[in-house]
Short mmCIF file of C-alpha atoms and ligand atoms in Angstrom, two decimals:
data_model
loop_
_atom_site.label_atom_id
_atom_site.label_comp_id
_atom_site.label_asym_id
_atom_site.label_seq_id
_atom_site.Cartn_x
_atom_site.Cartn_y
_atom_site.Cartn_z
CA MET R 1 5.52 13.11 20.78
CA ALA R 2 2.43 10.93 21.90
CA GLU R 3 1.71 7.76 19.81
CA ALA R 4 -0.45 8.32 17.42
CA PRO R 5 -4.11 6.37 19.38
CA ARG R 6 -4.78 2.90 17.82
CA ARG R 7 -7.16 0.06 17.21
CA LEU R 8 -8.02 -1.65 21.20
CA TRP R 9 -6.45 -4.70 20.36
CA ASP R 10 -3.11 -3.98 18.70
CA LYS R 11 -0.24 -5.81 19.58
CA GLY R 12 1.40 -4.56 16.23
CA ALA R 13 1.10 -7.00 13.78
CA PRO R 14 0.01 -6.15 10.56
CA LEU R 15 -3.79 -5.94 9.55
CA ASP R 16 -4.67 -6.10 5.89
CA GLU R 17 -5.82 -3.31 4.51
CA LEU R 18 -8.85 -4.16 2.97
CA VAL R 19 -9.91 -6.74 5.46
CA HIS R 20 -9.72 -3.78 7.85
CA ARG R 21 -12.22 -1.63 5.61
CA PHE R 22 -14.47 -4.46 5.96
CA SER R 23 -14.76 -5.30 8.81
CA VAL R 24 -15.31 -1.46 10.38
CA GLY R 25 -17.82 -1.35 7.55
CA ASP R 26 -20.11 1.94 8.40
CA ASP R 27 -19.62 1.73 11.78
CA SER R 28 -17.74 4.73 11.19
CA VAL R 29 -20.91 6.63 10.25
CA TRP R 30 -23.97 4.24 12.02
CA ASP R 31 -21.85 4.31 15.48
CA LEU R 32 -22.25 8.13 15.34
CA ARG R 33 -25.67 7.76 16.26
CA LEU R 34 -24.10 5.75 19.58
CA VAL R 35 -21.78 7.83 21.23
CA GLN R 36 -24.08 10.01 23.59
CA ALA R 37 -25.44 6.38 24.56
CA ASP R 38 -21.72 5.13 24.81
CA CYS R 39 -20.54 7.61 27.46
CA ILE R 40 -24.08 7.51 29.92
CA GLY R 41 -22.68 4.05 29.55
CA SER R 42 -19.22 4.63 29.98
CA ALA R 43 -19.58 6.43 32.64
CA ALA R 44 -21.38 4.35 34.41
CA HIS R 45 -19.05 1.70 34.46
CA ALA R 46 -16.63 4.14 35.57
CA ARG R 47 -18.95 4.75 39.13
CA THR R 48 -19.01 1.17 39.46
CA LEU R 49 -15.54 0.51 39.05
CA HIS R 50 -15.06 3.57 41.55
CA ARG R 51 -17.15 2.04 44.20
CA ALA R 52 -15.53 -1.14 43.37
CA GLY R 53 -12.48 0.53 45.06
CA LEU R 54 -10.91 0.13 41.24
CA LEU R 55 -10.99 3.60 40.23
CA SER R 56 -9.61 6.93 43.04
CA ASP R 57 -11.59 9.89 43.01
CA ALA R 58 -9.69 11.43 41.23
CA GLU R 59 -9.47 9.08 38.53
CA LEU R 60 -13.88 8.93 38.44
CA ALA R 61 -13.46 12.54 38.39
CA SER R 62 -11.20 13.37 35.74
CA LEU R 63 -13.02 10.70 33.78
CA LEU R 64 -16.72 11.63 34.36
CA SER R 65 -15.10 14.85 32.87
CA GLY R 66 -13.56 13.80 29.45
CA LEU R 67 -16.97 11.87 28.78
CA ARG R 68 -18.66 15.21 29.24
CA THR R 69 -16.14 17.19 26.93
CA ILE R 70 -17.02 14.18 24.14
CA ALA R 71 -20.73 14.05 25.06
CA GLU R 72 -20.41 17.84 24.32
CA GLU R 73 -18.28 17.60 21.09
CA HIS R 74 -21.00 15.28 19.95
CA ARG R 75 -23.76 17.93 20.27
CA HIS R 76 -21.81 20.00 18.15
CA GLY R 77 -20.70 17.84 15.88
CA ARG R 78 -17.11 18.12 16.23
CA PHE R 79 -16.30 14.65 17.29
CA THR R 80 -16.13 11.66 14.20
CA ILE R 81 -14.75 8.16 14.13
CA PRO R 82 -11.58 7.71 12.70
CA PRO R 83 -12.27 4.31 10.53
CA ALA R 84 -8.60 3.50 11.20
CA LEU R 85 -9.56 3.20 14.89
CA GLU R 86 -13.35 1.08 13.69
CA ASP R 87 -15.88 2.56 16.08
CA CYS R 88 -17.15 4.31 18.75
CA HIS R 89 -15.95 2.71 21.52
CA THR R 90 -12.39 2.98 20.24
CA ALA R 91 -12.45 6.63 19.31
CA ILE R 92 -13.94 7.48 22.75
CA GLU R 93 -11.64 5.71 24.69
CA ALA R 94 -8.30 7.24 22.47
CA ARG R 95 -10.20 10.79 23.19
CA LEU R 96 -10.59 9.83 26.76
CA VAL R 97 -7.02 8.52 26.88
CA ALA R 98 -5.88 12.02 25.44
CA HIS R 99 -7.93 13.83 27.75
CA CYS R 100 -7.44 12.13 31.02
CA GLY R 101 -4.06 10.37 30.46
CA PRO R 102 -3.55 7.28 32.65
CA ALA R 103 -6.98 7.42 34.10
CA GLY R 104 -8.46 7.00 30.34
CA GLU R 105 -6.38 4.30 30.41
CA ARG R 106 -8.18 2.39 33.28
CA ILE R 107 -12.05 2.67 31.78
CA HIS R 108 -12.55 -0.36 29.92
CA THR R 109 -11.28 -2.93 32.83
CA GLY R 110 -13.98 -5.46 33.21
CA ARG R 111 -15.71 -4.72 30.20
CA SER R 112 -15.72 -5.56 26.53
CA ARG R 113 -16.51 -4.03 23.47
CA ASN R 114 -19.64 -5.95 23.48
CA ASP R 115 -21.39 -5.60 27.01
CA GLN R 116 -20.40 -1.55 26.06
CA VAL R 117 -22.47 -1.99 22.21
CA ALA R 118 -25.64 -4.11 23.82
CA THR R 119 -25.37 -1.56 26.49
CA ALA R 120 -25.84 1.72 24.13
CA MET R 121 -27.67 0.42 21.67
CA ARG R 122 -30.13 -0.57 24.23
CA LEU R 123 -30.68 3.00 25.51
CA VAL R 124 -30.77 4.58 22.13
CA MET R 125 -33.52 2.08 20.98
CA ARG R 126 -35.24 2.97 24.47
CA SER R 127 -34.37 6.83 23.77
CA ASP R 128 -35.62 6.31 19.48
CA ALA R 129 -39.02 4.40 21.17
CA LEU R 130 -40.70 7.18 23.51
CA HIS R 131 -39.75 8.99 20.14
CA TRP R 132 -41.38 7.99 18.19
CA LEU R 133 -44.67 7.43 20.55
CA ASP R 134 -44.46 11.15 20.67
CA ARG R 135 -44.52 11.48 16.88
CA LEU R 136 -47.66 8.67 17.38
CA GLY R 137 -49.25 10.76 19.57
CA ASP R 138 -49.52 13.56 17.30
CA LEU R 139 -50.99 11.32 15.15
CA LEU R 140 -53.04 10.18 16.99
CA HIS R 141 -54.72 12.94 18.10
CA THR R 142 -54.61 14.51 14.13
CA LEU R 143 -56.74 12.17 13.75
CA LEU R 144 -58.99 12.97 16.44
CA ALA R 145 -59.14 16.35 15.55
CA ARG R 146 -60.10 15.37 11.78
CA ILE R 147 -62.99 12.91 13.34
CA GLN R 148 -64.43 15.82 15.28
CA ARG R 149 -63.96 18.06 11.96
CA ASP R 150 -65.66 15.82 9.46
CA GLY R 151 -66.49 12.44 11.26
CA ALA R 152 -70.52 12.56 10.60
CA GLN R 153 -70.30 12.50 7.10
CA PRO R 154 -71.47 9.67 5.42
CA MET R 155 -69.16 7.24 3.58
CA PRO R 156 -69.87 3.93 2.22
CA GLY R 157 -68.45 0.75 3.48
CA TYR R 158 -66.60 -1.60 1.36
CA THR R 159 -65.46 -5.39 1.22
CA HIS R 160 -64.11 -6.62 -1.57
CA LEU R 161 -63.97 -3.51 -3.18
CA ARG R 162 -67.49 -3.79 -3.61
CA PRO R 163 -70.57 -1.56 -1.39
CA ALA R 164 -71.68 -3.51 1.57
CA MET R 165 -72.66 -1.34 4.43
CA PRO R 166 -73.14 2.18 5.09
CA SER R 167 -70.07 3.49 7.52
CA SER R 168 -69.05 7.61 8.07
CA VAL R 169 -65.85 9.53 7.54
CA GLY R 170 -65.40 8.72 11.37
CA GLN R 171 -65.68 5.17 11.42
CA TRP R 172 -63.16 4.85 8.37
CA LEU R 173 -60.07 7.68 10.91
CA HIS R 174 -61.13 5.73 13.97
CA ALA R 175 -60.34 2.54 12.24
CA HIS R 176 -56.27 4.02 11.94
CA ALA R 177 -56.75 5.42 15.18
CA GLU R 178 -57.30 2.28 16.95
CA GLY R 179 -54.56 0.60 14.65
CA LEU R 180 -52.48 3.59 16.28
CA LEU R 181 -53.19 2.76 19.33
CA GLU R 182 -52.82 -1.53 19.63
CA GLN R 183 -48.79 0.15 18.26
CA GLY R 184 -48.47 2.23 21.12
CA ARG R 185 -49.37 -0.85 23.16
CA ALA R 186 -46.64 -2.74 21.42
CA THR R 187 -43.94 0.15 22.64
CA LEU R 188 -44.29 0.08 25.82
CA ASP R 189 -43.97 -4.33 26.05
CA LEU R 190 -40.87 -2.79 23.43
CA LEU R 191 -39.72 -0.60 25.97
CA ASP R 192 -40.57 -3.25 28.90
CA ARG R 193 -38.28 -6.21 26.97
CA LEU R 194 -35.75 -3.02 26.90
CA ASP R 195 -35.46 -2.60 30.18
CA ALA R 196 -32.66 -5.22 31.63
CA CYS R 197 -28.88 -3.73 31.78
CA PRO R 198 -26.19 -5.54 30.00
CA LEU R 199 -23.44 -3.95 30.94
CA GLY R 200 -21.27 -5.78 33.12
CA THR R 201 -21.59 -8.91 31.85
CA GLY R 202 -17.91 -8.02 29.04
CA ALA R 203 -17.29 -10.59 26.19
CA GLY R 204 -20.25 -12.58 27.23
CA PHE R 205 -18.71 -14.69 29.67
CA GLY R 206 -19.22 -12.46 33.42
CA VAL R 207 -16.29 -10.26 34.45
CA PRO R 208 -14.19 -11.66 36.97
CA LEU R 209 -14.52 -8.79 39.70
CA ARG R 210 -16.50 -7.96 42.13
CA LEU R 211 -18.76 -5.51 39.56
CA ASP R 212 -21.87 -4.30 41.53
CA ARG R 213 -24.67 -5.08 38.41
CA ALA R 214 -27.27 -3.46 40.15
CA PHE R 215 -26.08 -0.75 40.65
CA THR R 216 -24.99 -0.01 37.45
CA ALA R 217 -28.41 -0.85 35.89
CA GLU R 218 -30.36 1.61 38.80
CA LEU R 219 -27.43 4.63 37.07
CA LEU R 220 -28.62 3.98 33.40
CA GLY R 221 -32.04 4.22 34.53
CA PHE R 222 -32.87 -0.01 33.79
CA SER R 223 -35.08 -1.41 36.13
CA ARG R 224 -33.71 -5.32 36.34
CA VAL R 225 -30.21 -6.44 34.94
CA GLN R 226 -29.92 -9.16 32.08
CA ARG R 227 -29.31 -11.56 34.44
CA SER R 228 -27.52 -13.86 31.59
CA PRO R 229 -23.94 -12.83 29.81
CA ILE R 230 -24.45 -15.07 27.28
CA ASP R 231 -28.60 -14.14 26.56
CA VAL R 232 -27.06 -10.35 26.56
CA GLN R 233 -25.12 -11.83 23.60
CA ASN R 234 -28.13 -13.97 22.01
CA SER R 235 -30.56 -10.83 22.34
CA ARG R 236 -28.37 -8.86 20.17
CA GLY R 237 -30.56 -8.71 16.93
CA ARG R 238 -33.05 -10.46 18.29
CA LEU R 239 -34.31 -6.67 20.45
CA GLU R 240 -33.28 -4.76 17.26
CA ARG R 241 -35.74 -7.46 15.10
CA TYR R 242 -38.41 -6.18 18.21
CA PHE R 243 -37.81 -2.80 17.41
CA ALA R 244 -37.94 -2.66 14.15
CA ARG R 245 -40.82 -5.06 13.78
CA VAL R 246 -43.22 -2.16 16.14
CA ALA R 247 -41.99 0.08 13.98
CA ALA R 248 -42.81 -1.72 10.22
CA ASP R 249 -46.14 -2.17 12.47
CA ILE R 250 -47.06 1.41 12.32
CA GLY R 251 -45.41 1.82 9.24
CA ALA R 252 -48.04 -0.68 8.36
CA VAL R 253 -51.01 1.10 9.35
CA ILE R 254 -49.74 4.93 7.73
CA GLU R 255 -49.33 2.45 4.78
CA ARG R 256 -52.97 1.59 4.69
CA LEU R 257 -54.20 5.02 5.72
CA ALA R 258 -52.31 6.01 2.36
CA TRP R 259 -53.67 3.23 0.33
CA ASP R 260 -57.13 4.51 1.43
CA LEU R 261 -56.57 7.95 0.15
CA LEU R 262 -54.85 6.92 -2.85
CA LEU R 263 -57.89 4.79 -4.33
CA PHE R 264 -60.51 6.94 -2.59
CA SER R 265 -58.78 10.27 -4.07
CA THR R 266 -58.90 8.83 -7.46
CA ALA R 267 -61.29 10.73 -10.31
CA GLU R 268 -63.59 7.95 -10.22
CA PHE R 269 -64.29 8.18 -6.11
CA GLY R 270 -63.76 11.93 -5.52
CA PHE R 271 -63.85 11.01 -1.97
CA PHE R 272 -61.37 13.00 -1.04
CA SER R 273 -58.37 15.07 -2.53
CA LEU R 274 -55.21 16.65 -1.52
CA PRO R 275 -54.44 20.07 -1.25
CA GLU R 276 -52.09 21.44 -3.98
CA SER R 277 -49.54 22.04 -2.01
CA LEU R 278 -49.31 18.48 -0.91
CA THR R 279 -48.77 17.44 -4.35
CA THR R 280 -46.65 17.17 -7.39
CA GLY R 281 -46.78 17.70 -11.20
CA SER R 282 -45.72 16.09 -14.16
CA SER R 283 -42.55 17.54 -16.06
CA ILE R 284 -44.32 16.37 -19.20
CA MET R 285 -48.29 16.49 -18.79
CA PRO R 286 -49.45 19.93 -17.57
CA GLN R 287 -52.60 18.79 -15.76
CA LYS R 288 -51.27 16.82 -13.79
CA ARG R 289 -51.48 16.64 -9.89
CA ASN R 290 -50.11 13.57 -8.35
CA PRO R 291 -50.43 12.41 -5.21
CA ASP R 292 -46.88 10.57 -4.51
CA VAL R 293 -46.44 11.83 -1.00
CA LEU R 294 -48.83 8.92 -0.67
CA GLU R 295 -47.39 6.42 -2.99
CA LEU R 296 -44.37 7.25 -0.98
CA MET R 297 -45.98 7.02 2.42
CA ARG R 298 -46.57 3.28 1.09
CA ALA R 299 -43.12 2.48 -0.34
CA HIS R 300 -42.31 3.42 2.82
CA GLY R 301 -44.17 1.36 5.41
CA ALA R 302 -43.40 -1.87 3.10
CA ARG R 303 -39.33 -0.80 3.19
CA LEU R 304 -39.43 -0.99 7.15
CA ARG R 305 -40.82 -4.45 6.99
CA VAL R 306 -37.47 -5.00 4.82
CA ARG R 307 -35.69 -4.16 7.84
CA THR R 308 -37.13 -6.62 9.74
CA LEU R 309 -35.90 -9.32 7.13
CA GLU R 310 -32.55 -7.90 7.18
CA LEU R 311 -32.16 -8.35 11.00
CA ASP R 312 -33.93 -11.49 10.34
CA TRP R 313 -31.76 -12.95 8.60
CA VAL R 314 -28.30 -11.54 9.81
CA ALA R 315 -28.64 -12.18 13.19
CA GLY R 316 -31.21 -15.62 13.36
CA LYS R 317 -28.78 -17.47 11.73
CA LEU R 318 -26.19 -17.30 14.46
CA PRO R 319 -25.12 -20.04 17.51
CA SER R 320 -25.32 -18.31 20.97
CA SER R 321 -22.59 -15.76 21.68
CA TYR R 322 -21.14 -12.97 20.25
CA HIS R 323 -20.24 -13.07 16.50
CA ARG R 324 -19.62 -9.49 13.90
CA ASP R 325 -22.05 -10.18 12.13
CA LEU R 326 -24.32 -8.89 14.93
CA GLN R 327 -22.42 -5.17 14.32
CA LEU R 328 -24.38 -5.36 10.78
CA THR R 329 -27.51 -5.67 13.15
CA LYS R 330 -27.07 -1.60 14.10
CA GLU R 331 -28.06 0.12 10.38
CA PRO R 332 -31.40 -1.95 10.02
CA ALA R 333 -32.59 -1.24 13.05
CA LEU R 334 -31.46 2.92 13.11
CA ARG R 335 -32.79 3.44 10.73
CA ALA R 336 -36.42 1.88 11.07
CA ALA R 337 -36.50 4.31 13.80
CA ASP R 338 -35.57 7.43 11.79
CA GLU R 339 -38.10 6.38 8.81
CA VAL R 340 -40.97 5.52 11.23
CA CYS R 341 -40.84 9.04 12.76
CA THR R 342 -40.91 11.05 9.41
CA LEU R 343 -43.91 9.11 8.51
CA LEU R 344 -45.24 9.37 11.20
CA VAL R 345 -44.91 13.34 11.19
CA VAL R 346 -45.81 13.47 7.31
CA ALA R 347 -48.71 11.30 8.16
CA ALA R 348 -50.17 13.67 10.12
CA ARG R 349 -49.50 16.08 7.83
CA VAL R 350 -52.13 14.67 5.36
CA VAL R 351 -54.61 13.85 7.93
CA GLU R 352 -54.36 17.51 8.65
CA LEU R 353 -54.39 18.65 5.28
CA PHE R 354 -56.89 16.40 2.83
CA ILE R 355 -60.21 17.65 1.37
CA VAL R 356 -63.36 16.10 2.18
CA HIS R 357 -65.74 16.34 -0.60
CA GLY R 358 -69.20 15.71 1.13
CA ASP R 359 -70.56 16.12 -2.12
CA ARG R 360 -69.89 12.94 -3.08
CA LEU R 361 -69.19 10.83 -0.82
CA THR R 362 -73.17 11.37 -0.22
CA ALA R 363 -73.86 11.11 -4.06
CA ALA R 364 -72.34 7.35 -3.27
CA MET R 365 -74.55 6.25 -0.97
CA ARG R 366 -76.61 4.42 -2.74
CA PRO R 367 -79.85 2.75 -1.48
CA GLU R 368 -78.42 -0.73 -1.60
CA LEU R 369 -75.87 -0.38 1.37
CA TYR R 370 -79.03 -0.26 3.82
CA ALA R 371 -80.16 -3.81 2.66
CA THR R 372 -78.30 -5.35 5.89
CA GLU R 373 -80.01 -2.63 8.51
CA GLU R 374 -83.64 -3.62 6.96
CA ALA R 375 -83.02 -6.79 7.59
CA LEU R 376 -82.66 -6.64 10.90
CA ARG R 377 -85.27 -3.73 11.35
CA LEU R 378 -87.96 -6.85 10.36
CA VAL R 379 -86.06 -9.24 12.84
CA GLU R 380 -87.01 -6.70 15.03
CA THR R 381 -90.57 -7.31 14.51
CA GLY R 382 -89.91 -10.94 14.51
CA VAL R 383 -89.25 -12.15 11.19
CA PRO R 384 -85.95 -15.11 11.21
CA PHE R 385 -83.26 -13.69 9.93
CA ARG R 386 -83.13 -15.68 7.03
CA GLN R 387 -86.94 -14.79 6.16
CA ALA R 388 -86.11 -11.11 6.17
CA TYR R 389 -82.88 -11.47 4.31
CA ARG R 390 -84.51 -13.10 2.17
CA GLN R 391 -87.25 -10.34 1.80
CA VAL R 392 -85.34 -7.23 1.58
CA ALA R 393 -83.22 -9.29 -2.14
CA ALA R 394 -86.45 -9.36 -3.42
CA ASP R 395 -87.21 -6.24 -2.47
CA LEU R 396 -84.12 -4.89 -3.79
CA SER R 397 -84.68 -7.33 -6.90
CA ALA R 398 -88.41 -5.66 -7.32
CA GLY R 399 -86.16 -1.79 -7.21
CA ARG R 400 -88.06 -1.25 -3.69
CA ALA R 401 -85.41 0.66 -2.33
CA PRO R 402 -84.49 0.08 1.66
CA ARG R 403 -85.15 3.26 4.28
CA ALA R 404 -81.62 4.99 4.60
CA SER R 405 -81.17 5.47 8.55
CA ALA R 406 -78.77 8.62 9.23
CA GLN R 407 -77.49 7.01 13.08
CA ALA R 408 -75.95 3.94 10.03
CA GLY R 409 -71.65 3.88 10.48
CA GLN R 410 -71.40 7.10 12.81
CA VAL R 411 -69.12 6.73 15.35
CA GLY R 412 -69.71 7.71 19.09
CA ALA R 413 -67.79 10.24 21.06
CA ASP R 414 -67.76 7.65 24.00
CA GLU R 415 -65.50 5.93 21.58
CA LEU R 416 -63.34 8.91 20.22
CA THR R 417 -63.08 9.64 24.48
CA ALA R 418 -62.22 6.46 24.78
CA VAL R 419 -59.64 6.65 22.06
CA ALA R 420 -58.03 9.73 24.36
CA ALA R 421 -58.37 8.13 27.45
CA ASP R 422 -56.54 4.53 26.25
CA TRP R 423 -53.97 6.72 24.63
CA SER R 424 -53.63 8.83 27.72
CA ALA R 425 -52.81 5.52 30.05
CA ILE R 426 -49.79 4.64 27.95
CA ILE R 427 -48.12 7.12 27.53
CA GLN R 428 -48.43 7.42 31.57
CA GLN R 429 -47.25 4.24 31.54
CA ALA R 430 -44.26 5.28 29.47
CA ASP R 431 -43.44 7.96 31.64
CA ARG R 432 -41.29 5.74 33.94
CA PHE R 433 -39.29 5.40 31.14
CA ARG R 434 -39.04 9.08 30.46
CA ARG R 435 -38.22 9.21 33.67
CA ALA R 436 -35.27 6.70 33.43
CA GLU R 437 -34.20 8.14 30.53
CA GLN R 438 -33.43 11.24 32.38
CA THR R 439 -32.08 9.43 35.41
CA ALA R 440 -28.77 7.99 32.79
CA ALA R 441 -28.61 11.56 31.38
CA ARG R 442 -27.15 11.85 35.16
CA ALA R 443 -24.58 9.54 35.37
CA LEU R 444 -22.40 11.94 33.18
CA ALA R 445 -23.20 15.00 35.78
CA PRO R 446 -20.19 15.97 38.10
N1 LIG P 1 -18.55 -2.77 15.75
C1 LIG P 1 -18.73 -3.48 16.73
C2 LIG P 1 -20.10 -4.21 16.53
O1 LIG P 1 -20.61 -3.69 16.56
C3 LIG P 1 -18.30 -3.32 18.44
C4 LIG P 1 -18.77 -4.69 19.49
C5 LIG P 1 -17.11 -5.51 18.94
N2 LIG P 1 -16.88 -6.61 19.30
C6 LIG P 1 -15.69 -7.58 19.14
N3 LIG P 1 -15.38 -8.46 19.81
N4 LIG P 1 -14.85 -7.48 17.82
O2 LIG P 1 -20.61 -5.39 17.16
#
């Protein structure tokens, strides 16, 4: 009878069950997110071993077929990570040995779970970042469409939450679009930082075999090799933190949008409202329709910042090289990726459907909002600004209202075109990372 699969490092000595469970932690859950990437990384590693003469043609073919089977089982929800096997790397190797026999026992030649997990996370973060970039684009385009529809509606601009200058629905929404654009650029920067291949660095000090690391990197669609083996381990947590940071910064843009909508949809402002389908009710107060969706958007934005803090503390206090602490960097990073995508999708729904109350907005355009403009009109006739400023202030005290102008606070069509053009440029630059993802997937092909 075949032996039951064991921990990779099991040499027969007993292990305290409590300590075992504690060390495995939630890996059997979170590592399920790494299975596809680990199969792809393993395929690239097998090809590199084959190139180095360490695997025969038949062994390589058998390993690739085994890895494809595992990836397929995982796609159909049929791959599990038994806690007894610790993590996805062990579970995949065990399944590979069951599938390929002795060839399976060669897959771990010249690698460690340390460079394996760094590689898997790098691939997962690359595809998650590309995924949120798509959702970011959806939200951005929903904002632009909304500006087309309601952008010209005048709206007071506030500083200190006190009326300041004339603005418009378009100018307000344009701000959120620009905020997202900046996060699109940050995502590109993130993708660039992730674009270095950790595989082939072993436990963190290199591998005493002639493995062609540039070849491995190319197979996985990375444009460069991460040169320092120690830095591979040091960057675990550092890159996850930056990944969560960008997700949190996207969350912060949405959080502010949600706050604005909450404020301006109160009965007191009444500028906007949510359609009933986006609100919830109260179990006791029959009249209530509550904007829970906006409050949860705000809370999710805040919680995304907490993910970065968790990563800061878990990974930030360590000396160089691998430490098991790093295992706990997976969950906050993966959660951040899921959460930011959900947030982007929900925000797009809200932006599409919130209702604009033009009557309330127009009624709020009180004359004093135009005071600065009036002063500048005087400046244009040659009056020094400080004198113009005093004159308008005196006029206001005497009850003489400044003239309103229709153009004040409007956002120009050219500015909106510029947003769309900047976004296209970002998408174009992201294209090489999408191609990289497709390249990596081909490592598994026969
Ligand atoms: N589950 C581990 C992690 O995420 C995999 C690496 C284990 N390496 C080790 N030396 N124990 O960090």
